Amino acid sequence: MTSSPADPHHGHGHSHSHGPAAPVSRHLRRVIAAVLIPFAAAVVVGLAVLWPGSAPGHERTGVGFDRQTEQARVTAVERVDCKTVNAGQVPPTGDTSTPQGREAVNSAQGECKKARIEVTSGKQTGRTFTEIVQPDASRQLKQGQEVVVAYAPDAPRELQYSVIDVDRTLPMALLAGIFALAVVLVGRMRGVMALIALAASFAVLTLFILPAILEGSNPLIVAVVGASAIMLIALYMCHGLTARTSVAVLGTLISLLLIGLLGSLFIDWASLSGNTDDNTGLIHGLYPEIDMSGLLLAGVIIGSLGVLDDVTVTQTSAVWELRQADPTMGPRALYRAAIRIGRDHIASVVNTLVLAYAGAALPLLLLFSIAQSGVGTVANSEVVAEEIVRTLVGSIGLVASVPVTTALAALVVSADRPGGSPAGTPAGSGQGSPTRSPAGSTVGPPAGPPTGPAGSTAGSTAGAGTSGARPGGGRQGGLPGLGGKGRRRKK
């Protein structure tokens, strides 16, 4: 007689997969879908309802970014005496104790540059004008340099064009190409998908979030819908349509809701207007109907999303890998093991977020240091208080995402019992699983009562690598000479 086949549900329960996550049961997939499909549908409905037609037009003010610009090139540069080109200015008094006094002295005594600029775009391509560069100017022009010029059609002809910036298209494009190449070389296909997700996120930001806010929609609602769309696109595109990714989506969503609630509470409590610099002042002047404090909260939510994705995906993957390494671990053991990984992640991520905001506000902090202002005075100023609230609210959401996502992942992966494993028995182990003899050989489970001829047992099909019973009890579990009870018979 031949040995009976091994049970397909338990044949490889003791092996560990090092590739993609093992598929989950159909029941668990249905539970996850029941939560995420309504959420995804709500996001799609929100996009459809809030999708902007077009940004409302306005008359250009000529201030800051709100002015018409063209491309140009420096065709010639010559050095001239500042006295000859600054003759119309107020003569210096000799007082260099103030910035205005030092500038007047340099304008009268230094050597200036007279640059000839040719417009290379727009309706007046080929037109030239002259730009005077002062010796203490932060931007010094040189021949052949590509520049950006502002165009004021209502100004006198000789003053219609002026250089406002340098054209950085080439170095920025080259840097972006190096970044994309590095991502693809290291990440391979996963890196390609990450770049596609990045492009999709940028499209949602520029085509939906910004125009919808300009059109007058509530910035908080627009940010929540837009951030949810970015989250779904980025996570599923980069990590696949799996239960593991779905748990990360749920953890990210809960953390975003917490950030939104805390941000709304403390922005209102601290009376933060969101109008603290020239750019926000210009926005408020052009579009007074925009809620600037809501815009601040929208920035907090969107700014926290990228780091949240990193944390939730890492914690979910940690729980899944721990489960695959030891299928006998229950939800509490999985949570305790994964939360230790999360604590290390918390320390580095919070520090990263704080330093990122501090680095962005470094010139402002330097101004307070020059003024010798106290820490309390600096923190109480609205421009710094905004950054403090932004940093702390985002950090609280990041910290909370670790236990929330870890608990969700531990519960989900423990509740999953593919193959119909009995409750209380981890998948891939339990009754019928093979054991090891002292010699290291695989031995089948204890034999049940005989049900067939010559010692065949009911347990002959259980366990991976366990052979069926042979007539006369000659062989079981791959060891010769073992009877039905696993002992060598005496002659």
Short mmCIF file of C-alpha atoms in Angstrom, two decimals:
data_model
loop_
_atom_site.label_atom_id
_atom_site.label_comp_id
_atom_site.label_asym_id
_atom_site.label_seq_id
_atom_site.Cartn_x
_atom_site.Cartn_y
_atom_site.Cartn_z
CA MET A 1 0.00 0.00 0.00
CA THR A 2 1.09 3.53 -0.56
CA SER A 3 1.29 6.25 2.03
CA SER A 4 -1.63 8.65 2.24
CA PRO A 5 -1.06 12.20 0.98
CA ALA A 6 -0.19 15.00 3.33
CA ASP A 7 -2.89 17.48 4.28
CA PRO A 8 -2.54 20.47 1.98
CA HIS A 9 -3.55 22.87 4.74
CA HIS A 10 -0.70 21.85 7.01
CA GLY A 11 1.92 20.58 4.61
CA HIS A 12 4.20 23.61 4.96
CA GLY A 13 3.06 25.20 8.19
CA HIS A 14 6.54 25.21 9.66
CA SER A 15 8.37 27.02 6.86
CA HIS A 16 8.99 30.80 6.76
CA SER A 17 8.47 32.90 3.67
CA HIS A 18 10.97 35.66 2.92
CA GLY A 19 9.16 37.02 -0.12
CA PRO A 20 5.87 38.88 -0.29
CA ALA A 21 3.41 38.62 2.57
CA ALA A 22 1.40 35.43 2.68
CA PRO A 23 -2.17 35.87 1.43
CA VAL A 24 -4.84 36.29 4.05
CA SER A 25 -8.15 34.50 4.29
CA ARG A 26 -11.16 35.49 2.24
CA HIS A 27 -13.10 36.40 5.38
CA LEU A 28 -10.42 38.85 6.53
CA ARG A 29 -10.21 40.40 3.08
CA ARG A 30 -13.94 40.99 3.21
CA VAL A 31 -13.70 42.67 6.62
CA ILE A 32 -10.92 45.01 5.44
CA ALA A 33 -12.82 45.77 2.22
CA ALA A 34 -15.96 46.58 4.22
CA VAL A 35 -14.01 49.33 5.99
CA LEU A 36 -11.87 50.71 3.16
CA ILE A 37 -14.28 50.61 0.22
CA PRO A 38 -16.73 53.10 1.81
CA PHE A 39 -13.78 55.32 2.75
CA ALA A 40 -12.38 55.22 -0.81
CA ALA A 41 -15.87 55.92 -2.18
CA ALA A 42 -16.20 58.93 0.14
CA VAL A 43 -12.85 60.25 -1.10
CA VAL A 44 -13.95 59.91 -4.73
CA VAL A 45 -17.23 61.69 -3.95
CA GLY A 46 -15.32 64.45 -2.16
CA LEU A 47 -13.02 64.91 -5.15
CA ALA A 48 -16.02 65.10 -7.49
CA VAL A 49 -17.91 67.61 -5.33
CA LEU A 50 -14.95 69.87 -4.53
CA TRP A 51 -13.16 69.63 -7.88
CA PRO A 52 -12.45 73.21 -8.98
CA GLY A 53 -13.52 74.62 -12.31
CA SER A 54 -10.80 77.25 -12.65
CA ALA A 55 -9.00 79.62 -10.33
CA PRO A 56 -10.74 83.00 -10.14
CA GLY A 57 -8.95 85.68 -12.12
CA HIS A 58 -7.58 88.92 -10.70
CA GLU A 59 -5.66 91.94 -11.81
CA ARG A 60 -1.93 91.53 -11.25
CA THR A 61 -0.54 93.68 -8.44
CA GLY A 62 3.10 93.52 -9.53
CA VAL A 63 4.11 92.54 -6.00
CA GLY A 64 6.10 89.41 -5.10
CA PHE A 65 5.14 86.41 -7.21
CA ASP A 66 2.06 88.21 -8.55
CA ARG A 67 3.70 89.73 -11.62
CA GLN A 68 4.33 88.81 -15.22
CA THR A 69 7.74 87.28 -15.90
CA GLU A 70 9.79 86.44 -18.98
CA GLN A 71 13.06 84.66 -19.74
CA ALA A 72 16.16 86.67 -20.67
CA ARG A 73 19.93 86.38 -21.13
CA VAL A 74 22.84 88.62 -20.09
CA THR A 75 24.62 89.53 -23.33
CA ALA A 76 27.29 91.89 -21.99
CA VAL A 77 28.65 93.16 -18.66
CA GLU A 78 30.96 96.15 -18.18
CA ARG A 79 32.39 97.71 -15.04
CA VAL A 80 31.60 101.37 -14.43
CA ASP A 81 32.14 103.91 -11.68
CA CYS A 82 29.13 104.00 -9.37
CA LYS A 83 29.23 107.83 -9.34
CA THR A 84 28.32 107.95 -13.03
CA VAL A 85 25.32 105.58 -12.80
CA ASN A 86 24.04 106.66 -9.37
CA ALA A 87 24.23 110.42 -9.93
CA GLY A 88 20.52 110.82 -9.35
CA GLN A 89 20.58 109.28 -5.90
CA VAL A 90 20.75 111.13 -2.59
CA PRO A 91 24.43 111.85 -1.80
CA PRO A 92 25.83 109.92 1.16
CA THR A 93 26.28 111.64 4.51
CA GLY A 94 29.21 109.44 5.52
CA ASP A 95 27.26 107.74 8.29
CA THR A 96 27.80 103.98 7.93
CA SER A 97 26.13 102.95 11.19
CA THR A 98 22.88 102.09 9.40
CA PRO A 99 22.23 99.79 6.40
CA GLN A 100 20.92 102.77 4.40
CA GLY A 101 24.04 104.78 5.11
CA ARG A 102 26.40 101.95 4.13
CA GLU A 103 24.44 101.40 0.91
CA ALA A 104 24.66 105.10 0.01
CA VAL A 105 28.43 105.15 0.60
CA ASN A 106 28.98 102.02 -1.52
CA SER A 107 26.81 103.44 -4.30
CA ALA A 108 28.96 106.57 -4.44
CA GLN A 109 32.43 105.07 -3.98
CA GLY A 110 32.31 101.48 -5.30
CA GLU A 111 32.55 99.91 -8.75
CA CYS A 112 29.20 98.92 -10.29
CA LYS A 113 28.30 96.62 -13.15
CA LYS A 114 26.31 97.67 -16.19
CA ALA A 115 24.65 94.60 -17.70
CA ARG A 116 22.90 94.43 -21.06
CA ILE A 117 19.93 92.05 -20.99
CA GLU A 118 18.11 90.52 -23.98
CA VAL A 119 14.54 89.21 -23.57
CA THR A 120 14.26 85.65 -24.97
CA SER A 121 10.54 84.90 -24.45
CA GLY A 122 7.17 86.58 -24.80
CA LYS A 123 5.84 89.03 -27.36
CA GLN A 124 8.88 91.31 -27.14
CA THR A 125 11.55 88.65 -27.74
CA GLY A 126 14.81 90.28 -28.79
CA ARG A 127 14.23 93.51 -26.90
CA THR A 128 17.22 94.69 -24.83
CA PHE A 129 17.51 96.82 -21.71
CA THR A 130 20.18 97.84 -19.22
CA GLU A 131 20.44 96.70 -15.60
CA ILE A 132 22.74 98.36 -13.04
CA VAL A 133 24.17 96.00 -10.41
CA GLN A 134 25.37 97.62 -7.20
CA PRO A 135 28.64 96.39 -5.65
CA ASP A 136 26.93 95.12 -2.48
CA ALA A 137 24.09 93.32 -4.32
CA SER A 138 23.63 89.69 -3.33
CA ARG A 139 23.17 88.65 -6.97
CA GLN A 140 25.99 89.57 -9.34
CA LEU A 141 25.33 89.07 -13.06
CA LYS A 142 27.80 87.66 -15.56
CA GLN A 143 27.85 87.41 -19.34
CA GLY A 144 25.87 84.52 -20.84
CA GLN A 145 23.82 83.96 -17.68
CA GLU A 146 20.14 83.06 -18.04
CA VAL A 147 17.89 85.24 -15.88
CA VAL A 148 14.21 85.85 -15.10
CA VAL A 149 12.88 89.36 -15.65
CA ALA A 150 9.69 91.03 -14.47
CA TYR A 151 7.55 92.86 -17.01
CA ALA A 152 5.42 95.86 -16.04
CA PRO A 153 3.47 96.96 -19.12
CA ASP A 154 2.10 100.08 -17.45
CA ALA A 155 5.54 101.45 -16.50
CA PRO A 156 7.60 103.84 -18.69
CA ARG A 157 9.29 101.99 -21.54
CA GLU A 158 12.80 102.18 -20.10
CA LEU A 159 11.55 100.77 -16.76
CA GLN A 160 9.26 98.00 -18.01
CA TYR A 161 11.82 95.20 -17.53
CA SER A 162 13.96 94.41 -14.48
CA VAL A 163 15.96 91.35 -13.41
CA ILE A 164 14.34 89.59 -10.43
CA ASP A 165 16.01 86.16 -10.36
CA VAL A 166 18.37 83.69 -11.99
CA ASP A 167 17.08 80.91 -14.26
CA ARG A 168 17.86 77.65 -12.44
CA THR A 169 16.06 75.27 -14.81
CA LEU A 170 19.15 73.29 -15.84
CA PRO A 171 20.66 72.54 -12.39
CA MET A 172 17.23 71.78 -10.91
CA ALA A 173 16.35 69.43 -13.78
CA LEU A 174 19.72 67.69 -13.49
CA LEU A 175 19.28 67.22 -9.74
CA ALA A 176 15.79 65.79 -10.29
CA GLY A 177 17.22 63.37 -12.86
CA ILE A 178 19.93 62.20 -10.46
CA PHE A 179 17.28 61.67 -7.78
CA ALA A 180 15.06 59.64 -10.10
CA LEU A 181 18.02 57.55 -11.27
CA ALA A 182 19.10 56.80 -7.70
CA VAL A 183 15.56 55.77 -6.73
CA VAL A 184 15.25 53.42 -9.73
CA LEU A 185 18.73 51.90 -9.33
CA VAL A 186 18.20 51.10 -5.66
CA GLY A 187 14.45 50.45 -5.60
CA ARG A 188 14.13 48.90 -9.07
CA MET A 189 10.47 48.28 -9.90
CA ARG A 190 9.39 49.48 -6.45
CA GLY A 191 11.36 52.67 -7.10
CA VAL A 192 9.62 53.18 -10.44
CA MET A 193 6.23 52.84 -8.74
CA ALA A 194 7.34 55.29 -6.05
CA LEU A 195 8.20 57.89 -8.69
CA ILE A 196 4.82 57.37 -10.39
CA ALA A 197 3.09 57.79 -7.01
CA LEU A 198 5.11 60.96 -6.40
CA ALA A 199 3.95 62.39 -9.73
CA ALA A 200 0.34 61.46 -8.90
CA SER A 201 0.63 63.15 -5.48
CA PHE A 202 1.99 66.30 -7.10
CA ALA A 203 -0.89 66.22 -9.59
CA VAL A 204 -3.47 66.03 -6.79
CA LEU A 205 -1.76 68.93 -5.04
CA THR A 206 -1.58 71.22 -8.09
CA LEU A 207 -4.77 70.22 -9.90
CA PHE A 208 -7.11 69.81 -6.92
CA ILE A 209 -5.92 71.13 -3.55
CA LEU A 210 -4.51 74.52 -4.58
CA PRO A 211 -7.22 75.51 -7.13
CA ALA A 212 -10.01 74.33 -4.79
CA ILE A 213 -8.68 76.53 -1.97
CA LEU A 214 -8.36 79.50 -4.35
CA GLU A 215 -11.93 78.91 -5.49
CA GLY A 216 -13.15 79.41 -1.94
CA SER A 217 -13.65 75.86 -0.63
CA ASN A 218 -12.92 75.17 3.04
CA PRO A 219 -9.13 74.56 3.25
CA LEU A 220 -9.51 71.92 5.98
CA ILE A 221 -12.02 69.82 4.03
CA VAL A 222 -9.99 70.17 0.84
CA ALA A 223 -6.81 69.11 2.66
CA VAL A 224 -8.49 66.06 4.24
CA VAL A 225 -9.93 64.87 0.91
CA GLY A 226 -6.73 65.61 -1.00
CA ALA A 227 -4.47 64.01 1.62
CA SER A 228 -6.70 60.90 1.67
CA ALA A 229 -6.48 60.63 -2.11
CA ILE A 230 -2.69 61.00 -2.00
CA MET A 231 -2.48 58.39 0.76
CA LEU A 232 -4.53 55.81 -1.15
CA ILE A 233 -2.64 56.38 -4.41
CA ALA A 234 0.83 56.38 -2.87
CA LEU A 235 0.45 53.44 -0.49
CA TYR A 236 -1.36 51.06 -2.82
CA MET A 237 0.79 51.97 -5.81
CA CYS A 238 4.07 51.57 -3.91
CA HIS A 239 3.21 48.58 -1.70
CA GLY A 240 0.51 46.72 -3.60
CA LEU A 241 -3.17 45.99 -3.04
CA THR A 242 -2.66 43.76 0.01
CA ALA A 243 -4.05 43.37 3.50
CA ARG A 244 -0.74 44.63 4.88
CA THR A 245 -1.06 47.90 2.93
CA SER A 246 -4.72 48.21 3.94
CA VAL A 247 -3.78 48.08 7.62
CA ALA A 248 -1.19 50.82 7.01
CA VAL A 249 -3.90 52.90 5.31
CA LEU A 250 -6.18 52.51 8.34
CA GLY A 251 -3.39 53.47 10.74
CA THR A 252 -2.52 56.53 8.64
CA LEU A 253 -6.17 57.58 8.45
CA ILE A 254 -6.66 57.39 12.23
CA SER A 255 -3.47 59.39 12.82
CA LEU A 256 -4.52 62.04 10.27
CA LEU A 257 -7.85 62.45 12.05
CA LEU A 258 -6.01 62.93 15.35
CA ILE A 259 -3.71 65.54 13.78
CA GLY A 260 -6.72 67.36 12.33
CA LEU A 261 -8.54 67.47 15.67
CA LEU A 262 -5.50 68.59 17.67
CA GLY A 263 -4.49 71.13 15.04
CA SER A 264 -7.96 72.65 14.90
CA LEU A 265 -8.13 72.87 18.69
CA PHE A 266 -4.74 74.48 19.31
CA ILE A 267 -4.74 76.79 16.28
CA ASP A 268 -8.03 78.23 17.51
CA TRP A 269 -6.96 78.26 21.18
CA ALA A 270 -3.64 80.00 20.43
CA SER A 271 -5.42 82.52 18.14
CA LEU A 272 -3.14 81.80 15.19
CA SER A 273 -4.31 83.76 12.15
CA GLY A 274 -2.06 82.09 9.57
CA ASN A 275 -1.16 85.53 8.18
CA THR A 276 2.41 86.09 9.34
CA ASP A 277 4.58 86.99 6.33
CA ASP A 278 4.51 88.82 3.00
CA ASN A 279 3.33 85.78 1.03
CA THR A 280 0.34 85.00 3.25
CA GLY A 281 -0.43 88.73 3.43
CA LEU A 282 -0.47 88.88 -0.37
CA ILE A 283 -2.77 85.85 -0.55
CA HIS A 284 -5.13 87.41 1.97
CA GLY A 285 -5.11 90.68 0.03
CA LEU A 286 -5.87 89.01 -3.30
CA TYR A 287 -8.39 86.48 -1.96
CA PRO A 288 -9.82 87.81 1.32
CA GLU A 289 -12.43 85.01 1.40
CA ILE A 290 -9.75 82.37 2.06
CA ASP A 291 -9.64 81.21 5.69
CA MET A 292 -5.96 81.68 6.52
CA SER A 293 -6.12 79.72 9.80
CA GLY A 294 -7.76 76.86 7.90
CA LEU A 295 -4.96 77.11 5.35
CA LEU A 296 -2.46 76.75 8.20
CA LEU A 297 -4.23 73.61 9.43
CA ALA A 298 -4.31 72.21 5.90
CA GLY A 299 -0.54 72.67 5.71
CA VAL A 300 -0.10 70.78 8.99
CA ILE A 301 -2.13 67.81 7.71
CA ILE A 302 -0.44 67.60 4.31
CA GLY A 303 3.02 68.13 5.81
CA SER A 304 2.56 65.23 8.24
CA LEU A 305 1.26 62.77 5.65
CA GLY A 306 4.60 61.77 4.13
CA VAL A 307 6.24 60.83 7.43
CA LEU A 308 3.04 59.09 8.60
CA ASP A 309 3.15 56.80 5.57
CA ASP A 310 6.70 55.80 6.44
CA VAL A 311 5.86 54.99 10.06
CA THR A 312 2.66 53.04 9.42
CA VAL A 313 4.12 50.95 6.59
CA THR A 314 7.19 50.12 8.70
CA GLN A 315 5.13 49.03 11.71
CA THR A 316 2.75 46.93 9.63
CA SER A 317 5.62 45.19 7.88
CA ALA A 318 7.30 44.51 11.22
CA VAL A 319 4.19 42.78 12.58
CA TRP A 320 3.75 40.70 9.43
CA GLU A 321 7.39 39.58 9.41
CA LEU A 322 7.29 38.67 13.10
CA ARG A 323 4.19 36.58 12.48
CA GLN A 324 5.83 34.77 9.58
CA ALA A 325 8.94 34.13 11.64
CA ASP A 326 6.92 32.67 14.51
CA PRO A 327 3.34 31.66 13.59
CA THR A 328 2.60 30.74 17.23
CA MET A 329 2.80 34.37 18.41
CA GLY A 330 -0.50 35.79 19.62
CA PRO A 331 -1.63 39.43 19.30
CA ARG A 332 -0.09 40.49 22.63
CA ALA A 333 3.28 38.96 21.84
CA LEU A 334 3.24 40.49 18.36
CA TYR A 335 2.37 43.91 19.75
CA ARG A 336 5.10 43.80 22.40
CA ALA A 337 7.74 42.74 19.89
CA ALA A 338 6.73 45.24 17.20
CA ILE A 339 6.31 48.18 19.57
CA ARG A 340 9.98 47.86 20.52
CA ILE A 341 10.82 48.49 16.87
CA GLY A 342 8.36 51.39 16.87
CA ARG A 343 10.01 53.10 19.83
CA ASP A 344 13.28 53.33 17.93
CA HIS A 345 11.38 54.70 14.96
CA ILE A 346 9.60 57.30 17.09
CA ALA A 347 12.86 58.75 18.42
CA SER A 348 14.36 59.24 14.96
CA VAL A 349 11.19 60.44 13.21
CA VAL A 350 10.24 63.06 15.82
CA ASN A 351 13.77 64.42 15.81
CA THR A 352 13.71 64.53 12.02
CA LEU A 353 10.43 66.46 11.95
CA VAL A 354 11.55 69.01 14.54
CA LEU A 355 14.87 69.62 12.79
CA ALA A 356 13.12 69.95 9.42
CA TYR A 357 10.89 72.74 10.73
CA ALA A 358 13.78 74.37 12.62
CA GLY A 359 15.92 74.31 9.48
CA ALA A 360 13.17 75.98 7.46
CA ALA A 361 12.80 78.72 10.10
CA LEU A 362 16.56 79.18 10.68
CA PRO A 363 16.78 82.75 9.27
CA LEU A 364 13.85 83.78 11.45
CA LEU A 365 15.43 82.24 14.54
CA LEU A 366 18.66 84.02 13.68
CA LEU A 367 16.82 87.36 13.66
CA PHE A 368 15.48 86.68 17.16
CA SER A 369 18.99 85.75 18.28
CA ILE A 370 20.35 89.05 16.90
CA ALA A 371 17.64 90.93 18.79
CA GLN A 372 18.66 89.04 21.97
CA SER A 373 15.05 88.08 22.64
CA GLY A 374 14.26 85.60 25.39
CA VAL A 375 12.98 82.12 24.68
CA GLY A 376 9.53 82.98 26.01
CA THR A 377 9.30 86.09 23.85
CA VAL A 378 10.38 84.19 20.75
CA ALA A 379 7.98 81.28 21.36
CA ASN A 380 5.08 83.66 22.02
CA SER A 381 5.45 85.49 18.71
CA GLU A 382 2.87 84.27 16.19
CA VAL A 383 5.35 83.46 13.45
CA VAL A 384 7.28 81.09 15.76
CA ALA A 385 4.17 79.82 17.57
CA GLU A 386 2.84 78.62 14.20
CA GLU A 387 5.92 76.47 13.68
CA ILE A 388 5.77 75.16 17.25
CA VAL A 389 2.12 74.13 16.89
CA ARG A 390 2.82 72.64 13.46
CA THR A 391 5.75 70.62 14.80
CA LEU A 392 4.15 69.41 18.04
CA VAL A 393 0.78 68.49 16.50
CA GLY A 394 2.50 66.57 13.72
CA SER A 395 4.81 64.85 16.19
CA ILE A 396 1.89 63.79 18.42
CA GLY A 397 0.20 62.25 15.39
CA LEU A 398 3.40 60.41 14.47
CA VAL A 399 3.87 59.08 18.00
CA ALA A 400 0.24 57.94 18.16
CA SER A 401 0.49 56.20 14.79
CA VAL A 402 3.00 53.68 16.13
CA PRO A 403 0.83 51.98 18.83
CA VAL A 404 -2.35 52.42 16.76
CA THR A 405 -0.94 50.81 13.62
CA THR A 406 0.90 48.13 15.58
CA ALA A 407 -2.25 47.16 17.47
CA LEU A 408 -4.31 47.08 14.26
CA ALA A 409 -1.74 44.94 12.47
CA ALA A 410 -1.38 42.53 15.42
CA LEU A 411 -5.15 42.06 15.68
CA VAL A 412 -5.60 41.59 11.95
CA VAL A 413 -2.76 39.15 11.41
CA SER A 414 -3.75 37.16 14.50
CA ALA A 415 -7.41 37.00 13.49
CA ASP A 416 -6.46 35.65 10.08
CA ARG A 417 -6.68 31.84 10.00
CA PRO A 418 -6.21 30.72 6.42
CA GLY A 419 -7.10 27.15 5.65
CA GLY A 420 -9.76 26.91 8.34
CA SER A 421 -7.44 26.49 11.32
CA PRO A 422 -9.36 25.97 14.55
CA ALA A 423 -9.77 28.94 16.85
CA GLY A 424 -6.87 29.14 19.23
CA THR A 425 -4.55 27.29 16.84
CA PRO A 426 -2.17 29.47 14.81
CA ALA A 427 -2.19 28.93 11.10
CA GLY A 428 0.41 26.45 10.09
CA SER A 429 0.64 24.74 13.50
CA GLY A 430 -1.54 22.86 15.92
CA GLN A 431 -2.93 19.34 15.81
CA GLY A 432 -1.27 17.21 13.21
CA SER A 433 1.88 19.31 13.05
CA PRO A 434 5.16 17.44 12.83
CA THR A 435 7.53 17.29 15.79
CA ARG A 436 11.22 16.59 16.10
CA SER A 437 12.78 13.55 17.68
CA PRO A 438 15.96 13.93 19.75
CA ALA A 439 17.95 12.82 16.74
CA GLY A 440 16.46 15.65 14.72
CA SER A 441 14.25 13.46 12.51
CA THR A 442 10.67 14.39 11.77
CA VAL A 443 8.16 12.26 13.62
CA GLY A 444 4.44 12.26 12.91
CA PRO A 445 1.73 12.93 15.49
CA PRO A 446 0.64 10.24 17.94
CA ALA A 447 -1.29 7.52 16.21
CA GLY A 448 -4.98 7.27 16.84
CA PRO A 449 -6.94 4.06 17.22
CA PRO A 450 -6.69 1.65 14.30
CA THR A 451 -9.33 2.22 11.70
CA GLY A 452 -8.05 0.04 8.89
CA PRO A 453 -6.06 -3.08 8.24
CA ALA A 454 -2.73 -3.70 9.91
CA GLY A 455 -2.41 -0.60 12.08
CA SER A 456 -3.52 2.23 9.76
CA THR A 457 -4.25 5.31 11.84
CA ALA A 458 -6.63 8.23 11.56
CA GLY A 459 -3.79 10.67 11.92
CA SER A 460 -1.85 9.38 8.95
CA THR A 461 -2.65 12.44 6.84
CA ALA A 462 -1.69 15.12 9.36
CA GLY A 463 1.63 16.96 9.43
CA ALA A 464 4.14 17.98 6.81
CA GLY A 465 6.57 15.31 5.75
CA THR A 466 4.72 12.56 7.69
CA SER A 467 4.19 9.34 5.77
CA GLY A 468 1.03 7.29 6.05
CA ALA A 469 0.97 4.12 8.17
CA ARG A 470 2.17 0.90 6.56
CA PRO A 471 0.68 -2.53 7.13
CA GLY A 472 2.17 -4.25 10.11
CA GLY A 473 3.41 -0.99 11.67
CA GLY A 474 6.74 -1.34 9.87
CA ARG A 475 7.26 2.41 9.21
CA GLN A 476 5.80 5.73 10.34
CA GLY A 477 7.20 9.26 10.22
CA GLY A 478 10.13 8.10 8.08
CA LEU A 479 11.84 6.07 10.86
CA PRO A 480 12.18 2.26 10.32
CA GLY A 481 11.15 -0.18 12.97
CA LEU A 482 8.59 2.01 14.72
CA GLY A 483 5.23 0.49 15.55
CA GLY A 484 1.93 2.20 15.88
CA LYS A 485 2.94 3.64 19.28
CA GLY A 486 6.34 4.83 18.16
CA ARG A 487 8.43 2.20 20.06
CA ARG A 488 10.85 -0.36 18.60
CA ARG A 489 9.43 -3.86 19.00
CA LYS A 490 11.44 -6.59 20.63
CA LYS A 491 11.76 -9.89 18.82
#
